[in-house]
């Protein structure tokens, strides 16, 4: 079993939609959770970071962690075409473990 | 700061050739990583380093070697290239925090 499993996608939504991206993880020792955004032909960049259960909000983005069910989510409100990218969830217990990514396309 | 830089951007190798992918960072980060990303897939860790002179294997180290003689540089060596090594290679670094900073990647094709 992979340590981090990510809903594979791809996802295609109209502009303005609410997007939900999801991951599960297997190791209860993981304490830090991150979402990276990767535009086509670019390296990943950190989007959100959290180390506790609950919600963390940054503008249109909300990261949610449920440690009891080992579930990580990223919500995007009022999605924009510029949000079109691959989103990677990651945990860090010394060295990061990444999900396989979900490719999102937001259509104008 | 230039951040994390990688050279070359693109490379085509013939089967059996060797090459070194260069990675450098100017942020004085202790931790450095090499990943490969196959089409439609996530990042697989090849090797990582926690400081100059210290390296360790990741998930997919076979066919690769690394060295870390300085804090700034972390080259990845491919010996006897095989078609299975066709991929995009990303180098990353981090300091004590958990955010990794990635380079722009090297696209390698082995024919």
Short mmCIF file of N, CA and C in Angstrom, two decimals, chain B:
data_model
loop_
_atom_site.label_atom_id
_atom_site.label_comp_id
_atom_site.label_asym_id
_atom_site.label_seq_id
_atom_site.Cartn_x
_atom_site.Cartn_y
_atom_site.Cartn_z
N UNK B 1 18.40 35.92 -4.91
CA UNK B 1 18.73 34.49 -4.90
C UNK B 1 18.18 33.80 -6.13
N UNK B 2 18.98 32.92 -6.72
CA UNK B 2 18.50 32.16 -7.87
C UNK B 2 17.62 30.99 -7.43
N UNK B 3 17.72 30.58 -6.16
CA UNK B 3 16.95 29.43 -5.68
C UNK B 3 17.64 28.14 -6.07
N UNK B 4 16.88 27.22 -6.64
CA UNK B 4 17.41 25.93 -7.08
C UNK B 4 17.54 25.96 -8.60
N UNK B 5 18.72 25.72 -9.09
CA UNK B 5 18.95 25.71 -10.53
C UNK B 5 19.35 24.31 -10.98
N UNK B 6 18.92 23.95 -12.18
CA UNK B 6 19.22 22.64 -12.74
C UNK B 6 19.71 22.81 -14.17
N UNK B 7 20.72 22.04 -14.52
CA UNK B 7 21.18 21.99 -15.91
C UNK B 7 21.48 20.54 -16.27
N UNK B 8 21.26 20.15 -17.53
CA UNK B 8 20.62 20.93 -18.59
C UNK B 8 19.11 20.94 -18.44
N UNK B 9 18.42 21.70 -19.26
CA UNK B 9 16.95 21.69 -19.27
C UNK B 9 16.42 20.46 -20.02
N UNK B 10 17.09 20.10 -21.07
CA UNK B 10 16.68 18.96 -21.90
C UNK B 10 17.93 18.16 -22.27
N UNK B 11 17.73 16.85 -22.45
CA UNK B 11 18.84 16.04 -22.92
C UNK B 11 18.27 14.77 -23.54
N UNK B 12 18.90 14.37 -24.66
CA UNK B 12 18.57 13.08 -25.26
C UNK B 12 19.82 12.22 -25.18
N UNK B 13 19.69 11.03 -24.63
CA UNK B 13 20.80 10.10 -24.49
C UNK B 13 20.52 8.85 -25.30
N UNK B 14 21.59 8.23 -25.73
CA UNK B 14 21.44 6.91 -26.32
C UNK B 14 21.60 5.86 -25.21
N UNK B 15 20.99 4.71 -25.43
CA UNK B 15 21.10 3.61 -24.45
C UNK B 15 22.58 3.32 -24.18
N UNK B 16 22.91 3.21 -22.90
CA UNK B 16 24.27 2.90 -22.51
C UNK B 16 25.15 4.10 -22.24
N UNK B 17 24.71 5.28 -22.67
CA UNK B 17 25.51 6.48 -22.38
C UNK B 17 25.35 6.88 -20.91
N UNK B 18 26.25 7.73 -20.47
CA UNK B 18 26.18 8.23 -19.09
C UNK B 18 26.09 9.75 -19.12
N UNK B 19 25.59 10.30 -18.05
CA UNK B 19 25.55 11.76 -17.94
C UNK B 19 25.36 12.16 -16.48
N UNK B 20 25.64 13.42 -16.21
CA UNK B 20 25.43 13.98 -14.88
C UNK B 20 24.44 15.14 -14.98
N UNK B 21 23.40 15.06 -14.17
CA UNK B 21 22.44 16.15 -14.04
C UNK B 21 22.93 17.04 -12.89
N UNK B 22 23.04 18.33 -13.19
CA UNK B 22 23.56 19.24 -12.19
C UNK B 22 22.42 19.91 -11.42
N UNK B 23 22.65 20.11 -10.13
CA UNK B 23 21.71 20.83 -9.28
C UNK B 23 22.51 21.70 -8.33
N UNK B 24 22.09 22.95 -8.19
CA UNK B 24 22.74 23.86 -7.26
C UNK B 24 21.69 24.72 -6.58
N UNK B 25 21.94 25.05 -5.30
CA UNK B 25 21.05 25.96 -4.58
C UNK B 25 21.89 26.98 -3.83
N UNK B 26 21.35 28.18 -3.75
CA UNK B 26 22.10 29.27 -3.11
C UNK B 26 21.41 29.76 -1.83
N UNK B 27 20.63 28.89 -1.21
CA UNK B 27 19.87 29.26 -0.01
C UNK B 27 20.50 28.69 1.25
N UNK B 28 21.64 28.04 1.10
CA UNK B 28 22.35 27.44 2.23
C UNK B 28 21.51 26.35 2.93
N UNK B 29 20.71 25.64 2.12
CA UNK B 29 19.88 24.58 2.67
C UNK B 29 20.70 23.32 2.92
N UNK B 30 20.42 22.66 4.03
CA UNK B 30 21.13 21.42 4.32
C UNK B 30 20.58 20.23 3.53
N UNK B 31 19.25 20.18 3.38
CA UNK B 31 18.63 19.01 2.78
C UNK B 31 18.46 19.23 1.28
N UNK B 32 18.84 18.21 0.53
CA UNK B 32 18.62 18.25 -0.92
C UNK B 32 18.10 16.90 -1.40
N UNK B 33 17.33 16.94 -2.48
CA UNK B 33 16.61 15.76 -2.95
C UNK B 33 16.66 15.67 -4.47
N UNK B 34 16.62 14.46 -4.96
CA UNK B 34 16.40 14.20 -6.38
C UNK B 34 15.16 13.34 -6.54
N UNK B 35 14.26 13.81 -7.41
CA UNK B 35 13.05 13.07 -7.73
C UNK B 35 13.00 12.83 -9.24
N UNK B 36 12.26 11.82 -9.60
CA UNK B 36 11.86 11.67 -10.99
C UNK B 36 10.34 11.68 -11.06
N UNK B 37 9.84 12.22 -12.16
CA UNK B 37 8.39 12.29 -12.35
C UNK B 37 8.07 11.76 -13.74
N UNK B 38 7.42 10.62 -13.78
CA UNK B 38 7.00 10.03 -15.04
C UNK B 38 5.66 10.63 -15.45
N UNK B 39 5.31 10.60 -16.72
CA UNK B 39 4.08 11.24 -17.18
C UNK B 39 2.85 10.81 -16.39
N UNK B 40 2.08 11.78 -15.89
CA UNK B 40 0.86 11.50 -15.16
C UNK B 40 1.07 10.90 -13.78
N UNK B 41 2.30 10.92 -13.33
CA UNK B 41 2.60 10.31 -12.04
C UNK B 41 3.15 11.35 -11.08
N UNK B 42 3.24 10.95 -9.83
CA UNK B 42 3.79 11.85 -8.82
C UNK B 42 5.30 11.79 -8.80
N UNK B 43 5.85 12.27 -7.73
CA UNK B 43 7.30 12.35 -7.57
C UNK B 43 7.83 11.12 -6.84
N UNK B 44 8.82 10.51 -7.42
CA UNK B 44 9.46 9.38 -6.76
C UNK B 44 10.87 9.80 -6.33
N UNK B 45 11.19 9.58 -5.07
CA UNK B 45 12.47 10.00 -4.51
C UNK B 45 13.57 9.04 -4.95
N UNK B 46 14.63 9.60 -5.53
CA UNK B 46 15.75 8.79 -6.01
C UNK B 46 16.83 8.72 -4.93
N UNK B 47 17.34 9.88 -4.54
CA UNK B 47 18.35 10.01 -3.50
C UNK B 47 18.08 11.30 -2.75
N UNK B 48 18.60 11.37 -1.54
CA UNK B 48 18.53 12.60 -0.80
C UNK B 48 19.79 12.76 0.04
N UNK B 49 19.98 13.99 0.53
CA UNK B 49 21.16 14.30 1.33
C UNK B 49 20.76 15.23 2.46
N UNK B 50 21.29 14.97 3.65
CA UNK B 50 20.97 15.82 4.80
C UNK B 50 22.10 16.81 5.10
N UNK B 51 23.14 16.77 4.28
CA UNK B 51 24.24 17.71 4.45
C UNK B 51 25.42 17.26 3.62
N UNK B 52 26.40 18.13 3.50
CA UNK B 52 27.60 17.80 2.71
C UNK B 52 28.23 16.51 3.23
N UNK B 53 28.51 15.61 2.31
CA UNK B 53 29.15 14.35 2.64
C UNK B 53 28.22 13.24 3.07
N UNK B 54 26.90 13.54 3.15
CA UNK B 54 25.94 12.53 3.62
C UNK B 54 24.83 12.37 2.58
N UNK B 55 24.71 11.16 2.06
CA UNK B 55 23.64 10.87 1.10
C UNK B 55 22.97 9.55 1.47
N UNK B 56 21.76 9.37 0.99
CA UNK B 56 21.05 8.13 1.27
C UNK B 56 20.08 7.83 0.14
N UNK B 57 19.75 6.55 0.00
CA UNK B 57 18.86 6.12 -1.07
C UNK B 57 17.42 6.46 -0.75
N UNK B 58 16.68 6.75 -1.82
CA UNK B 58 15.25 6.93 -1.71
C UNK B 58 14.51 5.70 -2.19
N UNK B 59 13.39 5.94 -2.84
CA UNK B 59 12.52 4.85 -3.26
C UNK B 59 13.03 4.12 -4.51
N UNK B 60 13.66 4.86 -5.44
CA UNK B 60 14.05 4.29 -6.73
C UNK B 60 15.50 4.62 -7.07
N UNK B 61 16.49 4.14 -6.32
CA UNK B 61 17.88 4.55 -6.54
C UNK B 61 18.64 3.78 -7.63
N UNK B 62 18.09 2.65 -8.07
CA UNK B 62 18.86 1.81 -8.99
C UNK B 62 19.13 2.52 -10.31
N UNK B 63 20.39 2.48 -10.73
CA UNK B 63 20.80 3.11 -11.98
C UNK B 63 21.30 4.54 -11.81
N UNK B 64 21.32 5.01 -10.59
CA UNK B 64 21.73 6.39 -10.29
C UNK B 64 22.78 6.41 -9.19
N UNK B 65 23.56 7.49 -9.20
CA UNK B 65 24.47 7.75 -8.09
C UNK B 65 24.51 9.23 -7.81
N UNK B 66 24.83 9.58 -6.57
CA UNK B 66 24.92 10.98 -6.19
C UNK B 66 26.17 11.21 -5.37
N UNK B 67 26.52 12.48 -5.24
CA UNK B 67 27.58 12.90 -4.34
C UNK B 67 27.20 14.26 -3.79
N UNK B 68 27.72 14.61 -2.64
CA UNK B 68 27.42 15.92 -2.06
C UNK B 68 28.70 16.41 -1.36
N UNK B 69 29.57 17.02 -2.17
CA UNK B 69 30.83 17.49 -1.61
C UNK B 69 30.71 18.90 -1.04
N UNK B 70 29.70 19.65 -1.45
CA UNK B 70 29.48 21.00 -0.91
C UNK B 70 28.01 21.14 -0.52
N UNK B 71 27.71 22.14 0.28
CA UNK B 71 26.31 22.41 0.63
C UNK B 71 25.50 22.79 -0.60
N UNK B 72 26.12 23.49 -1.54
CA UNK B 72 25.40 24.07 -2.67
C UNK B 72 25.04 23.07 -3.76
N UNK B 73 25.87 22.06 -3.99
CA UNK B 73 25.73 21.23 -5.19
C UNK B 73 25.35 19.79 -4.86
N UNK B 74 24.49 19.24 -5.70
CA UNK B 74 24.04 17.86 -5.50
C UNK B 74 23.83 17.22 -6.86
N UNK B 75 24.89 16.80 -7.53
CA UNK B 75 24.75 16.22 -8.87
C UNK B 75 24.23 14.79 -8.83
N UNK B 76 23.48 14.44 -9.87
CA UNK B 76 22.93 13.09 -10.03
C UNK B 76 23.56 12.46 -11.26
N UNK B 77 24.16 11.30 -11.07
CA UNK B 77 24.86 10.62 -12.14
C UNK B 77 24.03 9.45 -12.64
N UNK B 78 23.85 9.38 -13.96
CA UNK B 78 23.23 8.22 -14.59
C UNK B 78 24.32 7.43 -15.30
N UNK B 79 24.44 6.19 -14.95
CA UNK B 79 25.39 5.30 -15.61
C UNK B 79 24.61 4.33 -16.50
N UNK B 80 25.09 4.11 -17.71
CA UNK B 80 24.45 3.12 -18.60
C UNK B 80 22.96 3.39 -18.74
N UNK B 81 22.65 4.54 -19.35
CA UNK B 81 21.25 4.96 -19.46
C UNK B 81 20.39 3.90 -20.15
N UNK B 82 19.17 3.77 -19.63
CA UNK B 82 18.18 2.83 -20.17
C UNK B 82 16.89 3.58 -20.49
N UNK B 83 16.08 3.07 -21.43
CA UNK B 83 14.82 3.75 -21.77
C UNK B 83 13.92 3.98 -20.55
N UNK B 84 14.01 3.11 -19.55
CA UNK B 84 13.18 3.26 -18.34
C UNK B 84 13.56 4.51 -17.54
N UNK B 85 14.69 5.12 -17.86
CA UNK B 85 15.10 6.33 -17.17
C UNK B 85 14.62 7.61 -17.87
N UNK B 86 13.86 7.44 -18.94
CA UNK B 86 13.21 8.58 -19.58
C UNK B 86 12.20 9.16 -18.60
N UNK B 87 12.38 10.42 -18.24
CA UNK B 87 11.55 11.02 -17.21
C UNK B 87 11.91 12.51 -17.09
N UNK B 88 11.20 13.19 -16.22
CA UNK B 88 11.57 14.54 -15.83
C UNK B 88 12.18 14.46 -14.44
N UNK B 89 13.35 15.03 -14.28
CA UNK B 89 14.07 14.96 -13.02
C UNK B 89 14.04 16.32 -12.32
N UNK B 90 13.60 16.27 -11.07
CA UNK B 90 13.54 17.49 -10.27
C UNK B 90 14.49 17.38 -9.08
N UNK B 91 15.20 18.46 -8.86
CA UNK B 91 16.02 18.62 -7.67
C UNK B 91 15.28 19.56 -6.73
N UNK B 92 15.41 19.33 -5.44
CA UNK B 92 14.75 20.19 -4.46
C UNK B 92 15.65 20.36 -3.25
N UNK B 93 15.40 21.42 -2.50
CA UNK B 93 16.14 21.64 -1.26
C UNK B 93 15.21 22.19 -0.20
N UNK B 94 15.60 22.01 1.03
CA UNK B 94 14.85 22.63 2.13
C UNK B 94 15.80 22.88 3.28
N UNK B 95 15.37 23.77 4.16
CA UNK B 95 16.15 24.00 5.37
C UNK B 95 15.48 23.24 6.50
N UNK B 96 15.41 23.78 7.69
CA UNK B 96 14.81 23.05 8.80
C UNK B 96 13.31 22.91 8.66
N UNK B 97 12.67 23.85 7.97
CA UNK B 97 11.24 23.74 7.76
C UNK B 97 10.90 22.63 6.80
N UNK B 98 9.63 22.44 6.55
CA UNK B 98 9.21 21.33 5.73
C UNK B 98 8.99 21.68 4.26
N UNK B 99 8.98 22.96 3.93
CA UNK B 99 8.76 23.33 2.54
C UNK B 99 9.98 22.99 1.70
N UNK B 100 9.75 22.27 0.62
CA UNK B 100 10.81 22.00 -0.33
C UNK B 100 10.71 23.00 -1.47
N UNK B 101 11.85 23.45 -1.92
CA UNK B 101 11.95 24.37 -3.05
C UNK B 101 12.50 23.58 -4.24
N UNK B 102 11.75 23.60 -5.30
CA UNK B 102 12.09 22.78 -6.45
C UNK B 102 12.76 23.59 -7.56
N UNK B 103 13.63 22.91 -8.28
CA UNK B 103 14.19 23.47 -9.49
C UNK B 103 13.23 23.32 -10.65
N UNK B 104 13.59 23.82 -11.83
CA UNK B 104 12.69 23.79 -12.99
C UNK B 104 12.64 22.44 -13.70
N UNK B 105 13.52 21.54 -13.34
CA UNK B 105 13.49 20.20 -13.93
C UNK B 105 14.41 20.03 -15.12
N UNK B 106 14.79 18.77 -15.35
CA UNK B 106 15.54 18.36 -16.53
C UNK B 106 14.74 17.26 -17.22
N UNK B 107 14.42 17.49 -18.49
CA UNK B 107 13.67 16.48 -19.26
C UNK B 107 14.67 15.59 -19.98
N UNK B 108 14.67 14.33 -19.62
CA UNK B 108 15.63 13.37 -20.18
C UNK B 108 14.89 12.32 -21.00
N UNK B 109 15.39 12.11 -22.21
CA UNK B 109 14.87 11.03 -23.06
C UNK B 109 16.02 10.10 -23.39
N UNK B 110 15.79 8.81 -23.20
CA UNK B 110 16.79 7.80 -23.53
C UNK B 110 16.26 6.96 -24.68
N UNK B 111 16.99 6.99 -25.80
CA UNK B 111 16.53 6.28 -27.00
C UNK B 111 17.47 5.12 -27.33
#
